Amino acid sequence: MEDDSLRSVKNATYKEIADAEMTSKISQFIADLQQDNASIHAPTLKLLLDMVINQQGSIELIVQHKLIQILHKFMVNIEATQEFVLSSAVIHIIGVYGGTDDKVVLAGSVTESMIQMMHSKDEKISKAGSKALWDLVDENIEIRNSLLTTGFANKLLHSFTLGNTIPKHVKNSLLDIALKLSEFEEGLEALNILVPVLEDIVSIDSREIKTKARNLLVLLQAKGMRNQQDNNIRDKKIIKLKDKINQKKKEIEQEKERADLA
């Protein structure tokens, strides 16, 4: 019993020492990141990233000392600088470790990184991201749900509306994932917004992309997805037709009333 008590005291002491050392490092990180000397920012962020990954309890201390707010200045300008990448990585890991148990949200932390890989100008990186995500979509329902409910279709739509500024291999990677998603029944309504842009791609893009877009369009249409604009036009026509029918019925009733009075 005494040994257990002594062990508990030692463990508590070790934790206090470890926390004190981390607190000292965090204070130094804060001082370095607030300096005007930009050359020390990236090395400091690397040390911070290493701490978040490898030192238990560091996240609580980082939040407590409001270091996350200091990282804001490295992310406010959306450019792929080393500082932006490192600070984003720190935030990403803190979010995954200290975030939610919601599987769809957690899955999003995986899919977002792979979608970014797919947008790489390096075709090998893009294809690697696409293959990895394709396999996950095939195997994991939470991954599928995350993509369908957290805006993958909007990302694809955004990329394709940029036209020729997006490399062909990126378009191919995105369409591969959309095609894989279309194999499953649930949640496909989220892909309905793609119908108009797919119709455009079929008529203007390269042969390989046209083929994938056409296949996706056929699959979506087979499952009841239609161009929303066409649906709106159809709905307006139906409303007009109903109005005409109602007006005709009203005229017939009025004619009948006049005949009865005569």
CSV table of N, CA and C in Angstrom, one decimal, residues 116-253:
chain,number,residue,atom,x,y,z
A,116,GLN,N,-7.2,17.7,-50.6
A,116,GLN,CA,-6.1,18.6,-50.9
A,116,GLN,C,-5.1,17.9,-51.7
A,117,MET,N,-4.7,16.7,-51.4
A,117,MET,CA,-3.8,15.9,-52.2
A,117,MET,C,-4.2,15.8,-53.7
A,118,MET,N,-5.5,15.6,-53.9
A,118,MET,CA,-6.1,15.4,-55.2
A,118,MET,C,-5.9,16.7,-56.0
A,119,HIS,N,-5.9,17.8,-55.4
A,119,HIS,CA,-5.8,19.1,-56.1
A,119,HIS,C,-4.3,19.5,-56.4
A,120,SER,N,-3.4,18.6,-56.0
A,120,SER,CA,-2.0,18.9,-56.2
A,120,SER,C,-1.7,19.0,-57.7
A,121,LYS,N,-0.8,19.9,-58.0
A,121,LYS,CA,-0.3,20.0,-59.4
A,121,LYS,C,0.6,18.8,-59.8
A,122,ASP,N,1.1,18.2,-58.8
A,122,ASP,CA,1.9,17.0,-59.0
A,122,ASP,C,1.0,15.8,-59.3
A,123,GLU,N,1.0,15.3,-60.5
A,123,GLU,CA,0.0,14.2,-60.8
A,123,GLU,C,0.1,13.0,-60.0
A,124,LYS,N,1.3,12.6,-59.6
A,124,LYS,CA,1.5,11.4,-58.7
A,124,LYS,C,0.9,11.6,-57.4
A,125,ILE,N,1.0,12.8,-56.8
A,125,ILE,CA,0.4,13.1,-55.5
A,125,ILE,C,-1.1,13.1,-55.6
A,126,SER,N,-1.6,13.7,-56.7
A,126,SER,CA,-3.0,13.8,-56.9
A,126,SER,C,-3.6,12.4,-57.1
A,127,LYS,N,-3.0,11.5,-57.8
A,127,LYS,CA,-3.5,10.2,-58.0
A,127,LYS,C,-3.4,9.3,-56.8
A,128,ALA,N,-2.4,9.5,-56.0
A,128,ALA,CA,-2.2,8.8,-54.7
A,128,ALA,C,-3.4,9.2,-53.7
A,129,GLY,N,-3.7,10.5,-53.7
A,129,GLY,CA,-4.8,10.9,-52.8
A,129,GLY,C,-6.1,10.4,-53.3
A,130,SER,N,-6.3,10.4,-54.6
A,130,SER,CA,-7.6,9.8,-55.2
A,130,SER,C,-7.7,8.3,-54.9
A,131,LYS,N,-6.6,7.6,-55.1
A,131,LYS,CA,-6.7,6.1,-54.9
A,131,LYS,C,-7.0,5.8,-53.4
A,132,ALA,N,-6.3,6.6,-52.5
A,132,ALA,CA,-6.5,6.3,-51.1
A,132,ALA,C,-8.0,6.6,-50.7
A,133,LEU,N,-8.5,7.8,-51.2
A,133,LEU,CA,-9.9,8.1,-50.8
A,133,LEU,C,-10.9,7.2,-51.5
A,134,TRP,N,-10.6,6.7,-52.7
A,134,TRP,CA,-11.4,5.8,-53.4
A,134,TRP,C,-11.6,4.5,-52.6
A,135,ASP,N,-10.5,4.0,-52.1
A,135,ASP,CA,-10.5,2.8,-51.2
A,135,ASP,C,-11.3,3.0,-50.0
A,136,LEU,N,-11.1,4.2,-49.3
A,136,LEU,CA,-11.9,4.4,-48.1
A,136,LEU,C,-13.4,4.5,-48.4
A,137,VAL,N,-13.7,5.2,-49.5
A,137,VAL,CA,-15.2,5.3,-49.9
A,137,VAL,C,-15.7,3.9,-50.0
A,138,ASP,N,-15.0,3.0,-50.6
A,138,ASP,CA,-15.4,1.6,-50.9
A,138,ASP,C,-15.6,0.9,-49.6
A,139,GLU,N,-14.8,1.2,-48.6
A,139,GLU,CA,-14.8,0.3,-47.4
A,139,GLU,C,-15.5,0.9,-46.2
A,140,ASN,N,-15.8,2.2,-46.2
A,140,ASN,CA,-16.2,2.8,-44.9
A,140,ASN,C,-17.4,3.7,-45.1
A,141,ILE,N,-18.5,3.4,-44.5
A,141,ILE,CA,-19.7,4.2,-44.7
A,141,ILE,C,-19.6,5.6,-44.1
A,142,GLU,N,-18.8,5.8,-43.0
A,142,GLU,CA,-18.6,7.1,-42.4
A,142,GLU,C,-17.9,8.0,-43.3
A,143,ILE,N,-16.9,7.5,-44.1
A,143,ILE,CA,-16.2,8.3,-45.1
A,143,ILE,C,-17.2,8.7,-46.2
A,144,ARG,N,-18.1,7.8,-46.6
A,144,ARG,CA,-19.1,8.2,-47.7
A,144,ARG,C,-20.0,9.3,-47.1
A,145,ASN,N,-20.5,9.1,-45.9
A,145,ASN,CA,-21.4,10.0,-45.3
A,145,ASN,C,-20.8,11.4,-45.2
A,146,SER,N,-19.5,11.4,-44.7
A,146,SER,CA,-18.8,12.6,-44.5
A,146,SER,C,-18.7,13.4,-45.9
A,147,LEU,N,-18.3,12.7,-46.9
A,147,LEU,CA,-18.1,13.4,-48.2
A,147,LEU,C,-19.5,13.9,-48.7
A,148,LEU,N,-20.5,13.2,-48.5
A,148,LEU,CA,-21.8,13.6,-49.0
A,148,LEU,C,-22.5,14.7,-48.2
A,149,THR,N,-22.1,14.8,-46.9
A,149,THR,CA,-22.8,15.7,-46.1
A,149,THR,C,-22.0,16.9,-45.7
A,150,THR,N,-20.7,16.9,-46.0
A,150,THR,CA,-19.8,18.0,-45.7
A,150,THR,C,-19.3,18.8,-46.9
A,151,GLY,N,-19.9,18.6,-48.0
A,151,GLY,CA,-19.6,19.5,-49.1
A,151,GLY,C,-18.6,19.1,-50.2
A,152,PHE,N,-18.4,17.7,-50.4
A,152,PHE,CA,-17.5,17.3,-51.5
A,152,PHE,C,-18.1,17.7,-52.8
A,153,ALA,N,-19.4,17.6,-53.0
A,153,ALA,CA,-20.0,18.0,-54.3
A,153,ALA,C,-19.7,19.5,-54.6
A,154,ASN,N,-19.8,20.3,-53.6
A,154,ASN,CA,-19.5,21.8,-53.8
A,154,ASN,C,-18.0,22.0,-54.1
A,155,LYS,N,-17.1,21.2,-53.5
A,155,LYS,CA,-15.7,21.4,-53.9
A,155,LYS,C,-15.5,21.0,-55.4
A,156,LEU,N,-16.1,19.9,-55.8
A,156,LEU,CA,-16.0,19.4,-57.2
A,156,LEU,C,-16.6,20.5,-58.1
A,157,LEU,N,-17.8,21.0,-57.7
A,157,LEU,CA,-18.4,22.0,-58.5
A,157,LEU,C,-17.5,23.3,-58.7
A,158,HIS,N,-16.9,23.7,-57.5
A,158,HIS,CA,-16.0,24.8,-57.5
A,158,HIS,C,-14.8,24.6,-58.5
A,159,SER,N,-14.2,23.4,-58.4
A,159,SER,CA,-13.0,23.1,-59.2
A,159,SER,C,-13.4,23.1,-60.7
A,160,PHE,N,-14.5,22.6,-61.1
A,160,PHE,CA,-14.9,22.5,-62.5
A,160,PHE,C,-15.3,23.8,-63.1
A,161,THR,N,-15.8,24.7,-62.2
A,161,THR,CA,-16.2,26.0,-62.7
A,161,THR,C,-15.0,26.9,-62.9
A,162,LEU,N,-13.8,26.5,-62.5
A,162,LEU,CA,-12.6,27.3,-62.7
A,162,LEU,C,-12.1,27.0,-64.1
A,163,GLY,N,-12.6,26.1,-64.8
A,163,GLY,CA,-12.3,25.8,-66.2
A,163,GLY,C,-10.9,25.3,-66.4
A,164,ASN,N,-10.1,25.9,-67.3
A,164,ASN,CA,-8.8,25.3,-67.7
A,164,ASN,C,-7.7,25.6,-66.7
A,165,THR,N,-8.0,26.3,-65.6
A,165,THR,CA,-7.0,26.6,-64.6
A,165,THR,C,-6.8,25.4,-63.7
A,166,ILE,N,-7.7,24.4,-63.8
A,166,ILE,CA,-7.5,23.2,-63.0
A,166,ILE,C,-6.9,22.1,-63.9
A,167,PRO,N,-5.8,21.4,-63.5
A,167,PRO,CA,-5.2,20.4,-64.4
A,167,PRO,C,-6.2,19.2,-64.6
A,168,LYS,N,-6.0,18.6,-65.8
A,168,LYS,CA,-6.9,17.5,-66.1
A,168,LYS,C,-6.8,16.3,-65.1
A,169,HIS,N,-5.6,16.1,-64.6
A,169,HIS,CA,-5.5,15.0,-63.6
A,169,HIS,C,-6.3,15.2,-62.4
A,170,VAL,N,-6.5,16.5,-62.0
A,170,VAL,CA,-7.3,16.9,-60.8
A,170,VAL,C,-8.7,16.6,-61.1
A,171,LYS,N,-9.2,17.0,-62.3
A,171,LYS,CA,-10.6,16.7,-62.7
A,171,LYS,C,-10.9,15.2,-62.7
A,172,ASN,N,-9.9,14.5,-63.3
A,172,ASN,CA,-10.1,13.0,-63.3
A,172,ASN,C,-10.2,12.4,-61.9
A,173,SER,N,-9.3,12.9,-61.0
A,173,SER,CA,-9.3,12.4,-59.6
A,173,SER,C,-10.7,12.7,-58.9
A,174,LEU,N,-11.2,13.9,-59.1
A,174,LEU,CA,-12.4,14.3,-58.5
A,174,LEU,C,-13.6,13.5,-59.0
A,175,LEU,N,-13.6,13.3,-60.4
A,175,LEU,CA,-14.7,12.5,-61.0
A,175,LEU,C,-14.6,11.0,-60.6
A,176,ASP,N,-13.4,10.5,-60.4
A,176,ASP,CA,-13.3,9.1,-59.9
A,176,ASP,C,-14.0,8.9,-58.6
A,177,ILE,N,-13.8,9.9,-57.6
A,177,ILE,CA,-14.5,9.8,-56.3
A,177,ILE,C,-16.0,10.0,-56.4
A,178,ALA,N,-16.4,10.9,-57.3
A,178,ALA,CA,-17.9,11.1,-57.5
A,178,ALA,C,-18.5,9.8,-58.1
A,179,LEU,N,-17.8,9.2,-59.0
A,179,LEU,CA,-18.3,8.0,-59.6
A,179,LEU,C,-18.4,6.9,-58.5
A,180,LYS,N,-17.4,6.8,-57.7
A,180,LYS,CA,-17.4,5.8,-56.6
A,180,LYS,C,-18.6,6.0,-55.7
A,181,LEU,N,-18.8,7.3,-55.3
A,181,LEU,CA,-19.9,7.6,-54.4
A,181,LEU,C,-21.3,7.2,-55.1
A,182,SER,N,-21.4,7.4,-56.4
A,182,SER,CA,-22.6,7.2,-57.1
A,182,SER,C,-23.0,5.7,-57.1
A,183,GLU,N,-22.1,4.8,-56.7
A,183,GLU,CA,-22.4,3.4,-56.7
A,183,GLU,C,-23.3,3.0,-55.5
A,184,PHE,N,-23.3,3.9,-54.5
A,184,PHE,CA,-24.1,3.6,-53.3
A,184,PHE,C,-25.4,4.4,-53.4
A,185,GLU,N,-26.4,3.9,-52.6
A,185,GLU,CA,-27.8,4.4,-52.8
A,185,GLU,C,-28.0,5.6,-51.9
A,186,GLU,N,-27.5,5.7,-50.7
A,186,GLU,CA,-27.8,6.7,-49.7
A,186,GLU,C,-27.1,8.0,-49.9
A,187,GLY,N,-27.9,9.1,-49.7
A,187,GLY,CA,-27.3,10.4,-49.7
A,187,GLY,C,-26.9,11.0,-51.0
A,188,LEU,N,-27.3,10.4,-52.1
A,188,LEU,CA,-26.9,10.9,-53.5
A,188,LEU,C,-27.5,12.2,-53.8
A,189,GLU,N,-28.6,12.6,-53.1
A,189,GLU,CA,-29.2,13.9,-53.4
A,189,GLU,C,-28.2,15.0,-53.4
A,190,ALA,N,-27.1,14.8,-52.5
A,190,ALA,CA,-26.1,15.9,-52.4
A,190,ALA,C,-25.3,16.1,-53.7
A,191,LEU,N,-25.3,15.1,-54.6
A,191,LEU,CA,-24.7,15.2,-55.9
A,191,LEU,C,-25.5,15.8,-57.0
A,192,ASN,N,-26.8,16.1,-56.7
A,192,ASN,CA,-27.7,16.6,-57.7
A,192,ASN,C,-27.2,18.0,-58.2
A,193,ILE,N,-26.5,18.7,-57.4
A,193,ILE,CA,-26.0,20.0,-57.9
A,193,ILE,C,-25.0,19.9,-59.0
A,194,LEU,N,-24.4,18.7,-59.2
A,194,LEU,CA,-23.4,18.5,-60.2
A,194,LEU,C,-24.0,18.3,-61.6
A,195,VAL,N,-25.3,18.0,-61.7
A,195,VAL,CA,-25.9,17.7,-63.0
A,195,VAL,C,-25.7,18.8,-64.0
A,196,PRO,N,-25.9,20.1,-63.8
A,196,PRO,CA,-25.7,21.1,-64.8
A,196,PRO,C,-24.3,21.1,-65.3
A,197,VAL,N,-23.3,21.1,-64.4
A,197,VAL,CA,-21.9,21.2,-64.8
A,197,VAL,C,-21.5,19.9,-65.5
A,198,LEU,N,-22.0,18.8,-65.1
A,198,LEU,CA,-21.7,17.5,-65.9
A,198,LEU,C,-22.2,17.6,-67.3
A,199,GLU,N,-23.4,18.2,-67.5
A,199,GLU,CA,-23.9,18.4,-68.8
A,199,GLU,C,-23.0,19.3,-69.7
A,200,ASP,N,-22.4,20.3,-69.0
A,200,ASP,CA,-21.5,21.2,-69.7
A,200,ASP,C,-20.2,20.4,-70.1
A,201,ILE,N,-19.7,19.7,-69.1
A,201,ILE,CA,-18.4,18.9,-69.3
A,201,ILE,C,-18.5,18.0,-70.5
A,202,VAL,N,-19.7,17.3,-70.6
A,202,VAL,CA,-19.9,16.3,-71.7
A,202,VAL,C,-19.8,16.9,-73.0
A,203,SER,N,-20.0,18.2,-73.1
A,203,SER,CA,-20.0,18.9,-74.4
A,203,SER,C,-18.7,19.6,-74.7
A,204,ILE,N,-17.9,19.9,-73.7
A,204,ILE,CA,-16.7,20.8,-74.0
A,204,ILE,C,-15.4,20.2,-73.6
A,205,ASP,N,-15.3,19.2,-72.7
A,205,ASP,CA,-14.0,18.8,-72.1
A,205,ASP,C,-13.3,17.7,-72.9
A,206,SER,N,-12.2,17.3,-72.4
A,206,SER,CA,-11.4,16.3,-73.1
A,206,SER,C,-12.1,14.9,-73.1
A,207,ARG,N,-11.7,14.0,-73.9
A,207,ARG,CA,-12.4,12.7,-74.1
A,207,ARG,C,-12.5,11.9,-72.8
A,208,GLU,N,-11.4,11.8,-72.1
A,208,GLU,CA,-11.4,11.0,-70.9
A,208,GLU,C,-12.3,11.6,-69.8
A,209,ILE,N,-12.2,12.9,-69.7
A,209,ILE,CA,-13.1,13.6,-68.7
A,209,ILE,C,-14.5,13.6,-69.1
A,210,LYS,N,-14.8,13.7,-70.4
A,210,LYS,CA,-16.1,13.6,-71.0
A,210,LYS,C,-16.8,12.3,-70.7
A,211,THR,N,-16.0,11.2,-70.9
A,211,THR,CA,-16.5,9.9,-70.6
A,211,THR,C,-16.9,9.7,-69.2
A,212,LYS,N,-16.0,10.1,-68.3
A,212,LYS,CA,-16.3,10.0,-66.8
A,212,LYS,C,-17.5,10.8,-66.4
A,213,ALA,N,-17.6,12.0,-67.0
A,213,ALA,CA,-18.7,12.9,-66.7
A,213,ALA,C,-20.0,12.3,-67.2
A,214,ARG,N,-20.0,11.8,-68.4
A,214,ARG,CA,-21.2,11.1,-69.0
A,214,ARG,C,-21.6,9.9,-68.2
A,215,ASN,N,-20.7,9.1,-67.8
A,215,ASN,CA,-21.0,7.9,-67.0
A,215,ASN,C,-21.7,8.4,-65.6
A,216,LEU,N,-21.1,9.4,-65.0
A,216,LEU,CA,-21.7,9.9,-63.8
A,216,LEU,C,-23.0,10.5,-64.0
A,217,LEU,N,-23.2,11.2,-65.1
A,217,LEU,CA,-24.5,11.8,-65.4
A,217,LEU,C,-25.6,10.8,-65.6
A,218,VAL,N,-25.2,9.7,-66.3
A,218,VAL,CA,-26.2,8.6,-66.6
A,218,VAL,C,-26.6,7.9,-65.3
A,219,LEU,N,-25.6,7.7,-64.4
A,219,LEU,CA,-25.9,7.0,-63.1
A,219,LEU,C,-26.8,7.9,-62.2
A,220,LEU,N,-26.5,9.2,-62.2
A,220,LEU,CA,-27.3,10.1,-61.4
A,220,LEU,C,-28.7,10.2,-61.9
A,221,GLN,N,-28.8,10.3,-63.3
A,221,GLN,CA,-30.1,10.5,-63.9
A,221,GLN,C,-31.0,9.2,-63.7
A,222,ALA,N,-30.3,8.0,-63.7
A,222,ALA,CA,-31.0,6.8,-63.5
A,222,ALA,C,-31.5,6.7,-62.1
A,223,LYS,N,-30.9,7.4,-61.2
A,223,LYS,CA,-31.4,7.4,-59.8
A,223,LYS,C,-32.2,8.7,-59.5
A,224,GLY,N,-32.7,9.3,-60.5
A,224,GLY,CA,-33.7,10.4,-60.4
A,224,GLY,C,-33.2,11.7,-60.2
A,225,MET,N,-31.8,11.9,-60.4
A,225,MET,CA,-31.3,13.3,-60.3
A,225,MET,C,-31.5,14.0,-61.6
A,226,ARG,N,-31.9,15.2,-61.6
A,226,ARG,CA,-32.1,16.0,-62.8
A,226,ARG,C,-31.6,17.4,-62.6
A,227,ASN,N,-31.3,18.1,-63.7
A,227,ASN,CA,-30.9,19.5,-63.7
A,227,ASN,C,-32.0,20.3,-62.9
A,228,GLN,N,-31.6,21.0,-61.9
A,228,GLN,CA,-32.6,21.7,-61.1
A,228,GLN,C,-33.3,22.8,-61.9
A,229,GLN,N,-32.5,23.4,-62.8
A,229,GLN,CA,-33.1,24.4,-63.7
A,229,GLN,C,-34.2,23.8,-64.5
A,230,ASP,N,-34.0,22.6,-65.0
A,230,ASP,CA,-35.0,21.9,-65.8
A,230,ASP,C,-36.2,21.6,-64.9
A,231,ASN,N,-35.9,21.2,-63.7
A,231,ASN,CA,-37.0,20.9,-62.8
A,231,ASN,C,-37.9,22.1,-62.5
A,232,ASN,N,-37.2,23.3,-62.3
A,232,ASN,CA,-37.9,24.5,-62.1
A,232,ASN,C,-38.8,24.9,-63.2
A,233,ILE,N,-38.3,24.7,-64.5
A,233,ILE,CA,-39.0,25.0,-65.7
A,233,ILE,C,-40.3,24.1,-65.8
A,234,ARG,N,-40.0,22.8,-65.5
A,234,ARG,CA,-41.1,21.8,-65.5
A,234,ARG,C,-42.2,22.2,-64.5
A,235,ASP,N,-41.7,22.6,-63.3
A,235,ASP,CA,-42.7,22.9,-62.2
A,235,ASP,C,-43.5,24.1,-62.6
A,236,LYS,N,-42.8,25.1,-63.2
A,236,LYS,CA,-43.6,26.3,-63.6
A,236,LYS,C,-44.6,25.9,-64.7
A,237,LYS,N,-44.2,25.1,-65.6
A,237,LYS,CA,-45.2,24.6,-66.7
A,237,LYS,C,-46.4,23.9,-66.0
A,238,ILE,N,-46.1,23.1,-65.0
A,238,ILE,CA,-47.2,22.3,-64.4
A,238,ILE,C,-48.1,23.3,-63.7
A,239,ILE,N,-47.5,24.3,-63.0
A,239,ILE,CA,-48.4,25.3,-62.3
A,239,ILE,C,-49.2,26.1,-63.3
A,240,LYS,N,-48.6,26.5,-64.4
A,240,LYS,CA,-49.4,27.2,-65.5
A,240,LYS,C,-50.5,26.3,-66.0
A,241,LEU,N,-50.2,25.1,-66.2
A,241,LEU,CA,-51.2,24.1,-66.7
A,241,LEU,C,-52.4,24.0,-65.7
A,242,LYS,N,-52.0,23.8,-64.5
A,242,LYS,CA,-53.1,23.7,-63.4
A,242,LYS,C,-53.9,25.0,-63.4
A,243,ASP,N,-53.3,26.2,-63.5
A,243,ASP,CA,-54.0,27.4,-63.5
A,243,ASP,C,-55.0,27.5,-64.7
A,244,LYS,N,-54.5,27.0,-65.9
A,244,LYS,CA,-55.4,27.0,-67.0
A,244,LYS,C,-56.6,26.1,-66.8
A,245,ILE,N,-56.3,24.9,-66.3
A,245,ILE,CA,-57.4,23.9,-66.0
A,245,ILE,C,-58.4,24.5,-65.0
A,246,ASN,N,-57.9,25.1,-64.0
A,246,ASN,CA,-58.8,25.7,-62.9
A,246,ASN,C,-59.6,26.9,-63.5
A,247,GLN,N,-59.0,27.7,-64.4
A,247,GLN,CA,-59.7,28.8,-65.0
A,247,GLN,C,-60.8,28.2,-66.0
A,248,LYS,N,-60.4,27.2,-66.7
A,248,LYS,CA,-61.4,26.6,-67.6
A,248,LYS,C,-62.6,26.0,-66.8
A,249,LYS,N,-62.3,25.3,-65.7
A,249,LYS,CA,-63.4,24.8,-64.8
A,249,LYS,C,-64.3,25.9,-64.3
A,250,LYS,N,-63.7,27.0,-64.0
A,250,LYS,CA,-64.4,28.2,-63.5
A,250,LYS,C,-65.3,28.8,-64.5
A,251,GLU,N,-64.8,28.9,-65.8
A,251,GLU,CA,-65.6,29.4,-66.9
A,251,GLU,C,-66.8,28.4,-67.2
A,252,ILE,N,-66.5,27.1,-67.1
A,252,ILE,CA,-67.6,26.2,-67.4
A,252,ILE,C,-68.7,26.3,-66.3
A,253,GLU,N,-68.3,26.4,-65.1
A,253,GLU,CA,-69.2,26.6,-64.0
A,253,GLU,C,-70.1,27.9,-64.1
